[in-house]
Short mmCIF file of C-alpha atoms in Angstrom, two decimals:
data_model
loop_
_atom_site.label_atom_id
_atom_site.label_comp_id
_atom_site.label_asym_id
_atom_site.label_seq_id
_atom_site.Cartn_x
_atom_site.Cartn_y
_atom_site.Cartn_z
CA CYS A 239 -8.54 46.75 8.76
CA CYS A 240 -8.80 43.02 9.19
CA TYR A 241 -9.95 40.56 6.65
CA VAL A 242 -11.78 37.42 7.88
CA TYR A 243 -11.68 34.19 5.92
CA ARG A 244 -13.55 30.94 6.04
CA THR A 245 -11.33 27.87 6.69
CA THR A 246 -13.37 26.12 3.91
CA SER A 247 -12.64 29.02 1.50
CA PRO A 248 -9.36 30.69 2.26
CA SER A 249 -9.02 32.23 -1.18
CA SER A 250 -11.45 35.12 -0.58
CA PRO A 251 -12.48 37.12 2.58
CA VAL A 252 -16.01 36.87 3.84
CA ALA A 253 -15.68 40.13 5.64
CA ARG A 254 -13.49 43.27 6.26
CA VAL A 255 -13.76 44.74 9.73
CA ALA A 256 -12.37 47.94 11.26
CA CYS A 257 -9.39 47.39 13.62
CA SER A 258 -7.21 49.49 15.78
CA PRO A 259 -4.11 51.09 14.38
CA SER A 260 -2.26 47.95 15.55
CA THR A 261 -1.96 44.81 13.31
CA ALA A 262 -4.59 42.10 13.93
CA ILE A 263 -2.93 39.08 15.18
CA ALA A 264 -5.82 36.62 15.67
CA VAL A 265 -9.66 36.36 15.16
CA ARG A 266 -11.65 34.00 17.34
CA PHE A 267 -15.31 33.15 17.01
CA ASN A 268 -17.66 32.12 19.79
CA PRO A 269 -18.87 28.58 18.94
CA ARG A 270 -22.40 29.49 20.06
CA LEU A 271 -24.77 30.56 17.29
CA PHE A 272 -27.42 33.17 17.99
CA LYS A 273 -30.77 33.96 16.27
CA PRO A 274 -30.45 36.81 13.66
CA ARG A 275 -31.76 40.22 14.84
CA SER A 276 -31.86 41.83 11.36
CA PRO A 277 -31.61 41.00 7.72
CA ASP A 278 -28.67 43.41 7.37
CA VAL A 279 -25.46 41.49 8.04
CA ILE A 280 -21.82 42.24 7.62
CA PHE A 281 -20.90 38.58 6.87
CA LYS A 282 -22.86 37.26 3.88
CA GLY A 283 -24.14 33.76 3.76
CA LEU A 284 -24.20 33.07 7.51
CA PRO A 285 -27.16 31.11 8.76
CA ALA A 286 -26.89 32.59 12.29
CA ARG A 287 -25.59 35.60 14.13
CA MET A 288 -22.04 35.09 15.60
CA LEU A 289 -19.92 36.92 18.04
CA TYR A 290 -16.10 37.13 17.59
CA ALA A 291 -12.95 38.83 18.84
CA VAL A 292 -10.22 40.55 16.94
CA LEU A 293 -6.85 40.62 18.86
CA THR A 294 -3.97 42.89 18.48
CA SER A 295 -0.86 43.21 20.69
CA THR A 296 -2.62 45.68 23.00
CA THR A 297 -6.38 45.41 22.23
CA CYS A 298 -9.23 42.89 22.19
CA MET A 299 -12.25 44.10 20.15
CA LEU A 300 -15.57 42.22 20.34
CA TYR A 301 -17.83 42.19 17.28
CA ASP A 302 -21.19 40.93 16.14
CA THR A 303 -21.61 39.63 12.62
CA GLU A 304 -24.53 42.06 12.20
CA GLN A 305 -22.66 45.32 12.85
CA ALA A 306 -19.47 46.80 11.47
CA ALA A 307 -18.22 48.52 14.68
CA PRO A 308 -17.18 46.65 17.72
CA PHE A 309 -19.58 46.51 20.56
CA ALA A 310 -16.84 46.34 23.20
CA MET A 311 -13.11 47.01 23.37
CA LEU A 312 -10.54 46.23 25.89
CA ALA A 313 -7.57 48.51 25.24
CA ASN A 314 -4.05 49.09 26.55
CA LEU A 315 -3.64 45.56 27.75
CA PRO A 316 -0.21 44.48 28.84
CA LEU A 317 -0.21 41.47 26.48
CA ALA A 318 2.78 39.30 25.69
CA PRO A 319 2.92 38.51 22.01
CA PRO A 320 1.25 36.54 20.64
CA PRO A 321 -2.04 37.10 22.56
CA ASP A 322 -4.76 34.65 22.21
CA ALA A 323 -8.49 34.26 23.18
CA SER A 324 -10.55 31.21 23.77
CA GLY A 325 -13.52 30.20 25.83
CA SER A 326 -15.63 27.37 27.08
CA HIS A 327 -16.90 24.80 24.56
CA ASP A 328 -20.45 26.12 24.82
CA GLY A 329 -19.40 29.78 24.36
CA THR A 330 -20.75 31.01 27.74
CA SER A 331 -17.33 31.92 29.24
CA PRO A 332 -14.80 33.88 27.15
CA ALA A 333 -11.11 34.03 28.09
CA HIS A 334 -8.33 36.32 27.08
CA ALA A 335 -4.67 35.22 27.53
CA LEU A 336 -2.54 37.60 29.62
CA PRO A 337 1.17 37.23 30.43
#
């Protein structure tokens, strides 16, 4: 599993999400906020729906703050540790660092 913390409150996690058997190395959030689709959320206290990626040494899993399971997974990637993910400032173009 992977625990996600807020930078403003690093003492307690805001969510716990499933992860691959590998250790999570990084979590990156899309800066773009989306309109909520349902009142049921995994992350409590968020004003909007957000998309984020959990990175391991071989996998990039894409999540939505309104569901526990990833909606997409890129697996068996030949990543050079430590992998990283980023994107455009408006959140429309994701990027994943490859060696």
